[in-house]
Short mmCIF file of C-alpha atoms in Angstrom, two decimals:
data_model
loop_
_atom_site.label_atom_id
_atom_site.label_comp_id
_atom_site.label_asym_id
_atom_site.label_seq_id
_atom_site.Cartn_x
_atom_site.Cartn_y
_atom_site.Cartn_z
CA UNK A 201 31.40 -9.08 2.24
CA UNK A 202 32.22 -12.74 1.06
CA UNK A 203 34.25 -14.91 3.73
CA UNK A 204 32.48 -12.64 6.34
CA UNK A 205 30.56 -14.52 8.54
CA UNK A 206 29.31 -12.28 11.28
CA UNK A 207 25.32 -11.90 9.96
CA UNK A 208 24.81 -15.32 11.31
CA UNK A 209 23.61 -15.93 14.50
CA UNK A 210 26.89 -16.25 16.94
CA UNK A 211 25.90 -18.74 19.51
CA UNK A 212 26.14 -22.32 18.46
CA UNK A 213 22.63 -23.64 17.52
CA UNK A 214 21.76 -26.71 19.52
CA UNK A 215 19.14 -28.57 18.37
CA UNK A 216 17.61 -30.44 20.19
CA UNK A 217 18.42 -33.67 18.74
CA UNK A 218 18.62 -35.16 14.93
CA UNK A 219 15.57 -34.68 13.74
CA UNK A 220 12.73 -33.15 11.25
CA UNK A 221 10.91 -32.20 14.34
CA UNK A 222 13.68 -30.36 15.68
CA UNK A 223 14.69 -28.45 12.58
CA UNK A 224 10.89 -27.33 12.14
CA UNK A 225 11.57 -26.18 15.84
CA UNK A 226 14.37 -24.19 15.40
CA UNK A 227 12.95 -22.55 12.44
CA UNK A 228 10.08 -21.10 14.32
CA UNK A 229 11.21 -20.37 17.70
CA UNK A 230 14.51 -18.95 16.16
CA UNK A 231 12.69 -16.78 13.68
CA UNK A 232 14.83 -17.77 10.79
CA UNK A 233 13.98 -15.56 7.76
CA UNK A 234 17.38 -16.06 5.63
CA UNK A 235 17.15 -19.91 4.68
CA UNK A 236 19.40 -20.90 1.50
CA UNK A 237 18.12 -23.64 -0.43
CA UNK A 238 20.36 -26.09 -2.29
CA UNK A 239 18.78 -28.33 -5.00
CA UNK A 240 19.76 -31.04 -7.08
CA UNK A 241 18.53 -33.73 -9.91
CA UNK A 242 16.70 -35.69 -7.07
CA UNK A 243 13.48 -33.06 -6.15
CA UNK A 244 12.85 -33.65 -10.37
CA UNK A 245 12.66 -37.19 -10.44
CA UNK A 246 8.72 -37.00 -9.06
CA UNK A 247 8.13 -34.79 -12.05
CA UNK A 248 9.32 -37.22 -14.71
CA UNK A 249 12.78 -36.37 -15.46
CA UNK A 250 15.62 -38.88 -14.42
CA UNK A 251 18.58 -37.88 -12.58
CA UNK A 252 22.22 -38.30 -13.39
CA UNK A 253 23.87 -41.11 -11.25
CA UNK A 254 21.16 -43.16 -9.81
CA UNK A 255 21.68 -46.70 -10.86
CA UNK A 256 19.98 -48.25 -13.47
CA UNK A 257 17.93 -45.46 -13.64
CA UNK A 258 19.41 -42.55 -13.76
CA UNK A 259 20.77 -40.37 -17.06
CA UNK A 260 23.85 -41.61 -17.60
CA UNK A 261 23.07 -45.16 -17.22
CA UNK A 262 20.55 -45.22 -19.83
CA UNK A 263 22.74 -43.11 -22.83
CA UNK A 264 24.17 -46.18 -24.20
CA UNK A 265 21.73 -45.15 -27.59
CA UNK A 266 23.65 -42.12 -28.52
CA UNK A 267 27.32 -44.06 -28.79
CA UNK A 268 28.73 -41.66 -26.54
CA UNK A 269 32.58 -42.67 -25.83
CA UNK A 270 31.83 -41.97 -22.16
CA UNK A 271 28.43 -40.61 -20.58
CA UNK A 272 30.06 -37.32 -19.46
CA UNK A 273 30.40 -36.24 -23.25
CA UNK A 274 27.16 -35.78 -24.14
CA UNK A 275 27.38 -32.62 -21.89
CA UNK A 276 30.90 -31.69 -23.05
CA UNK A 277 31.89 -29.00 -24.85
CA UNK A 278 34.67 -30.13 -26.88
CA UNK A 279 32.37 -33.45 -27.62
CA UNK A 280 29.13 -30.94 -28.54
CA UNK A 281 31.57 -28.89 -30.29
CA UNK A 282 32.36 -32.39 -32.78
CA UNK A 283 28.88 -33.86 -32.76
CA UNK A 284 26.31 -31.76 -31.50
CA UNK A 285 23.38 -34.53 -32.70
CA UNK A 286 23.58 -36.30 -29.40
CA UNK A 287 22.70 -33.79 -27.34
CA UNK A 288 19.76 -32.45 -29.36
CA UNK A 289 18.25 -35.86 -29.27
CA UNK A 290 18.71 -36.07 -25.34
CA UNK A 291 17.40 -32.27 -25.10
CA UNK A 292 14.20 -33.58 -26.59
CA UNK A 293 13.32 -35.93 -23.68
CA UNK A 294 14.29 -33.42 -21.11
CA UNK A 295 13.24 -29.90 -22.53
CA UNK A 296 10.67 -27.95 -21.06
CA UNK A 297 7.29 -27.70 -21.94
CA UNK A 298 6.02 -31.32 -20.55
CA UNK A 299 7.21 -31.62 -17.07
CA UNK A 300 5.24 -30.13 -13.86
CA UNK A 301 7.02 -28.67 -10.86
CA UNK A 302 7.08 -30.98 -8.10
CA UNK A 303 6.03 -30.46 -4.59
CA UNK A 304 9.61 -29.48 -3.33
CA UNK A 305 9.82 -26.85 -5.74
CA UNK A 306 6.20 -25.78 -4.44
CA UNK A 307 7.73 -25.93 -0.95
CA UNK A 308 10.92 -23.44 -2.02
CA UNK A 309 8.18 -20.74 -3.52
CA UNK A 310 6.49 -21.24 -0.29
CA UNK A 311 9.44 -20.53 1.77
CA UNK A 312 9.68 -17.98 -0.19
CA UNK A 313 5.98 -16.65 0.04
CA UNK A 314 6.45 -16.97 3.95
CA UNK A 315 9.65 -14.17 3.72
CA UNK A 316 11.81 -17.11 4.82
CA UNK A 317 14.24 -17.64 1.57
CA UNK A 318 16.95 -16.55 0.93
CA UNK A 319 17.70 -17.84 -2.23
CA UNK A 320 17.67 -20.89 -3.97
CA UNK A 321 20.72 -22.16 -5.60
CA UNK A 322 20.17 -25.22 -8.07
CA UNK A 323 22.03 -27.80 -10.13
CA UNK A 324 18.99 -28.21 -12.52
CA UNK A 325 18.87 -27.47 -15.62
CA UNK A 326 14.90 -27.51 -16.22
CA UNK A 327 13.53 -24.43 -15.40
CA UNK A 328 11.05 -26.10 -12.96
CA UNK A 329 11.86 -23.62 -10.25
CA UNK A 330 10.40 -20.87 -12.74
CA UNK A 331 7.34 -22.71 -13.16
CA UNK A 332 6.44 -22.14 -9.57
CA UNK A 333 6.43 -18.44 -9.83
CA UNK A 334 9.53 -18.49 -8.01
CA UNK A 335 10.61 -14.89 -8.86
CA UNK A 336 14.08 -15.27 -11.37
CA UNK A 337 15.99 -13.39 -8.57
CA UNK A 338 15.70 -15.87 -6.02
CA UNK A 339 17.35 -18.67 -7.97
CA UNK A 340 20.78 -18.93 -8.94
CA UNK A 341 20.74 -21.67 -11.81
CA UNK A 342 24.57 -22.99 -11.00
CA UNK A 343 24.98 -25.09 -14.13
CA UNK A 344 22.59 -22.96 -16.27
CA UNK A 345 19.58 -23.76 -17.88
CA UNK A 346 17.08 -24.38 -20.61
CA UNK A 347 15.68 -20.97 -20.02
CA UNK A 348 17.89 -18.94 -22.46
CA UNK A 349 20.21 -20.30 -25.76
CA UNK A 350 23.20 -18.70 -27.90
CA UNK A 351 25.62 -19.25 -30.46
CA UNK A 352 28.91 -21.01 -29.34
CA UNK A 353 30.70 -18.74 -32.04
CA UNK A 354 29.28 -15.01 -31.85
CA UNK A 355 27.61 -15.28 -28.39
CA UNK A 356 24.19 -13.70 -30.11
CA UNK A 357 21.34 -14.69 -28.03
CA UNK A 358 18.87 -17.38 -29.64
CA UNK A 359 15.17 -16.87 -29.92
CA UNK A 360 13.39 -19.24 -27.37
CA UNK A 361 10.92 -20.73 -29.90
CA UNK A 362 13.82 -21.56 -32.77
CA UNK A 363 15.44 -23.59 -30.12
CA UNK A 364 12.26 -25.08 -29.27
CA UNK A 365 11.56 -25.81 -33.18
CA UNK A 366 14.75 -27.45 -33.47
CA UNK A 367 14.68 -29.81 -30.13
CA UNK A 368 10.97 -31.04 -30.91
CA UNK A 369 12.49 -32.08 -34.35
CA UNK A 370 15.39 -33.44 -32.66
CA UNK A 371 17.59 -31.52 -35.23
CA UNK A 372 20.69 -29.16 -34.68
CA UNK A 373 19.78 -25.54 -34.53
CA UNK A 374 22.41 -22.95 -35.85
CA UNK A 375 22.63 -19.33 -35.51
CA UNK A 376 20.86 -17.30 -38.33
CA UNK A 377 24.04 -14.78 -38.40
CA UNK A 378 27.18 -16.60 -38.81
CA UNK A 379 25.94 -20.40 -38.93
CA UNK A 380 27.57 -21.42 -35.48
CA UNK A 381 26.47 -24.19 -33.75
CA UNK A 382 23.18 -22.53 -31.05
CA UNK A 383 23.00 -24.55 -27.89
CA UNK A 384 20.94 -23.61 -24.60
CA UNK A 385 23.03 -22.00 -21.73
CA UNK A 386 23.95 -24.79 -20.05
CA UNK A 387 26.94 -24.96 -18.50
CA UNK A 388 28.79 -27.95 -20.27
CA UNK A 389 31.89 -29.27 -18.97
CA UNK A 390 34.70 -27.69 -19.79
CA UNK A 391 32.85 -24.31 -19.49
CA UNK A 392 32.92 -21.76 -16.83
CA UNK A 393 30.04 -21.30 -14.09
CA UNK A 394 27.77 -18.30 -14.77
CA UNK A 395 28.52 -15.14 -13.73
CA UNK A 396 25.57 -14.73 -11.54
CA UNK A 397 26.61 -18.10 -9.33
CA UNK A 398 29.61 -16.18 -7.78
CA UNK A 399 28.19 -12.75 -7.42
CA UNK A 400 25.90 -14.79 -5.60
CA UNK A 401 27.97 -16.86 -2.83
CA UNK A 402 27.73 -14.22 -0.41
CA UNK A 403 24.40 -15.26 -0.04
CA UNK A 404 25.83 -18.15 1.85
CA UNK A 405 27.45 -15.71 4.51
CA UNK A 406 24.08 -14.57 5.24
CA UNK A 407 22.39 -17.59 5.80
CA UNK A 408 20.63 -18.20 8.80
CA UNK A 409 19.64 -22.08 7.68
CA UNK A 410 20.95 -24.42 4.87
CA UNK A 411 18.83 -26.94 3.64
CA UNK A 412 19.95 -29.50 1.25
CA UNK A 413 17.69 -31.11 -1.24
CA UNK A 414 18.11 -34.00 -3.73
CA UNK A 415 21.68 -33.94 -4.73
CA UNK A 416 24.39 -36.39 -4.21
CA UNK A 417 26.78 -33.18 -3.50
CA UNK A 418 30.13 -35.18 -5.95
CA UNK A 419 30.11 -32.21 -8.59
CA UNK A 420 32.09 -29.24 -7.03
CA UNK A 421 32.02 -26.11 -6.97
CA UNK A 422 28.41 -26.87 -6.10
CA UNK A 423 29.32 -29.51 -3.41
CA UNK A 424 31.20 -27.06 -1.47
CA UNK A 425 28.43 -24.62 -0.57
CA UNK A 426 27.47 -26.60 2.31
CA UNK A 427 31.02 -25.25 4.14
CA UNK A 428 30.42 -21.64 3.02
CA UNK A 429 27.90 -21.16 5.93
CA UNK A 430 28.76 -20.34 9.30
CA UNK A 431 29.49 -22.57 11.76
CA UNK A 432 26.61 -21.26 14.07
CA UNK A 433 24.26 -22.14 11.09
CA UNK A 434 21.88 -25.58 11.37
CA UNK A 435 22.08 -27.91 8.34
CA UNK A 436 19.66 -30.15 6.81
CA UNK A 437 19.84 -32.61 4.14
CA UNK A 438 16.78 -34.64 2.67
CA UNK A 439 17.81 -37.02 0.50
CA UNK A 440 17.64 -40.80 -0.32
CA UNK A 441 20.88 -41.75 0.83
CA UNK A 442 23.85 -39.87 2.98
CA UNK A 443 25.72 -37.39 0.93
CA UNK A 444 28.06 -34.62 1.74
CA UNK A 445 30.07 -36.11 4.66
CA UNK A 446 33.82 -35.40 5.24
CA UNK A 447 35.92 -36.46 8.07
CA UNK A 448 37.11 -32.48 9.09
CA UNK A 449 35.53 -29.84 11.53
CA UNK A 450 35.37 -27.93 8.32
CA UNK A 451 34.78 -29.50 5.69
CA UNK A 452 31.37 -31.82 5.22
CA UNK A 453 28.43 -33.08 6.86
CA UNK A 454 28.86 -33.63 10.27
CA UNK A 455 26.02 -35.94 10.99
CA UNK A 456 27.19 -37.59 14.28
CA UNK A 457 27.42 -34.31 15.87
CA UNK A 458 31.05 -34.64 16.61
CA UNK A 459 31.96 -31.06 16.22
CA UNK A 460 28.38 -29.43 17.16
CA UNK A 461 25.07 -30.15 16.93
CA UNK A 462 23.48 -28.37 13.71
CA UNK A 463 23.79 -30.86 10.90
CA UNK A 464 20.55 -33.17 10.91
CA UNK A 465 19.73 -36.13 7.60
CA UNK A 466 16.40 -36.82 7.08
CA UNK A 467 16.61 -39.78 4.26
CA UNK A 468 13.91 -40.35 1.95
CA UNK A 469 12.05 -39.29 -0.81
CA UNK A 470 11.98 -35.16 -1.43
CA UNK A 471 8.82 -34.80 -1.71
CA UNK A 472 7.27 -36.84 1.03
CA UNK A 473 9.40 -34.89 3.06
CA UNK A 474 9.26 -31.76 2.43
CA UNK A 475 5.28 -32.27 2.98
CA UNK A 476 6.31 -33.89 6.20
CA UNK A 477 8.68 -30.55 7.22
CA UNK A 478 5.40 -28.49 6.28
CA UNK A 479 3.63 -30.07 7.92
CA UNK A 480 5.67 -29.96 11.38
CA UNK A 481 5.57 -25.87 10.36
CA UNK A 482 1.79 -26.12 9.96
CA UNK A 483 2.36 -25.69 6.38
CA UNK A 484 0.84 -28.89 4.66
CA UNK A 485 -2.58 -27.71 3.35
CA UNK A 486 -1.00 -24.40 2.12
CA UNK A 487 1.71 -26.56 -0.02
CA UNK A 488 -1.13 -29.03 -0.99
CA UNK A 489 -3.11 -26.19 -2.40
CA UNK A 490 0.12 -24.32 -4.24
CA UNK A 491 0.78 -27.62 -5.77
CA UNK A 492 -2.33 -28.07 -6.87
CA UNK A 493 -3.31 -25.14 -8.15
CA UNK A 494 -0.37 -24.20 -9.51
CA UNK A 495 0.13 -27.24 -11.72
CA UNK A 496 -3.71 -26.66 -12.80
CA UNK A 497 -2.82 -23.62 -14.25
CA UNK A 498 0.40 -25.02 -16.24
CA UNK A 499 -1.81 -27.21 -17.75
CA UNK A 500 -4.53 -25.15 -19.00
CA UNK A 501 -1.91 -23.00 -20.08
CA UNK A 502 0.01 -25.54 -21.85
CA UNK A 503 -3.51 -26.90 -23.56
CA UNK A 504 -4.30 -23.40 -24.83
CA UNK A 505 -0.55 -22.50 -26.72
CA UNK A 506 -0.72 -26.33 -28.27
CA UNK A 507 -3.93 -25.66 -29.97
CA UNK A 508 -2.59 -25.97 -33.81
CA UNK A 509 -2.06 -23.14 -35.86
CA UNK A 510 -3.64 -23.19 -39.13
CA UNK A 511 -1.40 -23.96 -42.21
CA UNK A 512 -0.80 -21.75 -44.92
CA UNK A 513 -3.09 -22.24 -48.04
CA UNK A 514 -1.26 -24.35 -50.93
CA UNK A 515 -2.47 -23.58 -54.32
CA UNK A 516 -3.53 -26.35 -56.48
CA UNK A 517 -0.37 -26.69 -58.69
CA UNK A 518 1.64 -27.08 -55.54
CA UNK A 519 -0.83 -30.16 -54.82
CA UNK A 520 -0.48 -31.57 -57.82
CA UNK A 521 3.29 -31.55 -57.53
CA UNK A 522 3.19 -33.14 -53.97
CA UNK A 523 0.91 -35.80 -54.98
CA UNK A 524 3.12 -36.66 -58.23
CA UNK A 525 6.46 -37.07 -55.84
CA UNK A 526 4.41 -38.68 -52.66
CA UNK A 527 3.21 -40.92 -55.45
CA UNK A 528 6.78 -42.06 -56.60
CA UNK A 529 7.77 -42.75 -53.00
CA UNK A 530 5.26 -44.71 -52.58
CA UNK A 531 5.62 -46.51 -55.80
CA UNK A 532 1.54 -46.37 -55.63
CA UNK A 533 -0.10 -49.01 -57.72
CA UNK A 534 -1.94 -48.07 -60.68
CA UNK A 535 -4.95 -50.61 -60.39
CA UNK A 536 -6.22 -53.10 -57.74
CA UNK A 537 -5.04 -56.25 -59.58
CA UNK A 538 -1.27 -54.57 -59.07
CA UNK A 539 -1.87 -53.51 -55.91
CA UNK A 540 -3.08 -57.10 -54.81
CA UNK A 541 -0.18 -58.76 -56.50
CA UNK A 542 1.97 -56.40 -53.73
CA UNK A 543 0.11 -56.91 -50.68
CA UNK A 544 2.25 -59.42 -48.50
CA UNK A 545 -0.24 -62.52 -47.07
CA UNK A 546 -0.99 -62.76 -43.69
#
């Protein structure tokens, strides 16, 4: 039942000291098999796709283009609600279709191949975890995703490839039944969390591990998971810099091992290591190979459904007519002599 704790292991886990080495340790001679996974914008970056807060290069530092009145908006409701243009130009930079999964997400599919995971509960909104083969049950997509789209007025669920028509052209796509604005289910602020992301938190009750990947842990709910686990359970965080910490026995990181010795920081980038925690598992050419093979097959894939359809047959009046108006658009000249008189000199 949520709040219950008692699946966990009851003794206090004592690592042996603050370390990668001692979290691949525990993992193996503790035979942990329930291992939640918490992601963020930060195992994506490898793949292309910028996060949200890093300086100078992350999302909302680089939105001054759109005229937002504040970077939040262009994932607000009320804001998409007004001018919906914004995001639709953003969403064609970031939709997916062009991005490869990165080696952490390779690693979660493996934990997951190994009978170690849990679940996986992400802040991303790119559907990378999918691309892995990570079955759709075993991630819990806490802000939503790019997977799925709908009408903001009547609810009715949007065909996959409209959206994608619309995003490519960086227009505004609008339901075919009442003319209400469509926008992927993404959870925008000002919008409540999916349904599936608190039948889920139980999950956390369960866990025998928690390891934290790639997220600065400042938007909440999300940023409280970390204190939904037991106390007995070990905690890891891989990220670039410190994240999560709170001065309370309950409440944060506790990364100086003042109450207990389970919570362990291993700063740097994601992917580097996670190879380096599959490795110390005896993992590394395994990953290697899922990484590679999998994004091989993404890409042929990709190749074959870009391969152009053919267009439909115009009949020769039609031509005519499109060559008469491309013509006045143009302003073509009607000789050479005119058309030398126009051409600008070098």
């Amino acid at each position: 039942m949520p709040g219950q704790k008692s699946a966990a292991k009851s003794a206090t886990p004592q690592l042996k000291d603050k370390t990668l080495e001692a979290i691949a340790e525990y993992i193996k001679e503790e035979k942990v098999n329930r291992i939640v996974v918490l992601t963020g914008a930060g195992i994506s970056t490898a793949a292309g796709i910028p996060d949200f807060r890093s300086k100078g290069t992350g999302l909302y530092d680089n939105l001054q283009k759109y005229n937002l009145p504040y970077p939040e908006a262009i994932f607000d409701i009320d804001y998409f609600m007004e001018k919906p243009e914004p995001f639709y130009t953003l969403a064609k930079e970031i939709y997916p279709g062009k991005f490869y999964p990165t080696k952490t997400h390779y690693f979660i599919k493996l934990l997951h191949d190994k009978g170690l995971l849990l679940r996986n509960f992400t802040q991303n909104i790119d559907t990378l975890e999918r691309l892995t083969k990570l079955p759709e049950d075993m991630i819990v997509e806490a802000h939503g995703s790019f997977a799925t789209a709908s009408c903001v007025e009547c609810h009715k669920a949007a065909d996959e490839s409209f959206v994608r028509q619309h995003v490519t052209k960086g227009s505004v796509a609008r339901c075919k039944d009442c003319d209400g604005l469509v926008k992927p289910d993404i959870t925008f602020f000002g919008e409540n969390l999916p349904e599936r992301f608190h039948s889920q938190l139980e999950d956390l009750d369960m866990a025998d591990m928690l390891i934290v990947i790639g997220t600065s842990l400042k938007v909440q709910p999300f940023a409280s998971l970390i204190d939904r686990v037991s106390d007995t359970v070990p905690r890891l965080l891989i990220n670039k810099e410190i994240a999560g910490v709170h001065r309370s026995a309950k409440s944060g990181f506790d990364f100086r091992w003042k109450y207990g010795k389970r919570d362990v920081a291993h700063l740097g980038d994601c992917d580097t290591s996670v190879e380096e925690l599959a490795a110390l598992l005896g993992w590394k050419d395994e990953l290697n190979t899922m990484y590679k093979t999998g994004n091989e097959k993404l890409k042929a894939q990709w190749a074959a459904e870009s391969v152009s359809i053919p267009e439909p047959e115009i009949q020769d009046g039609e031509i005519d007519a499109l060559a008469d108006d491309l013509e006045k658009r143009l302003k073509v000249p009607e000789d050479k002599k005119e058309s030398d008189e126009k051409t600008p000199k070098m």
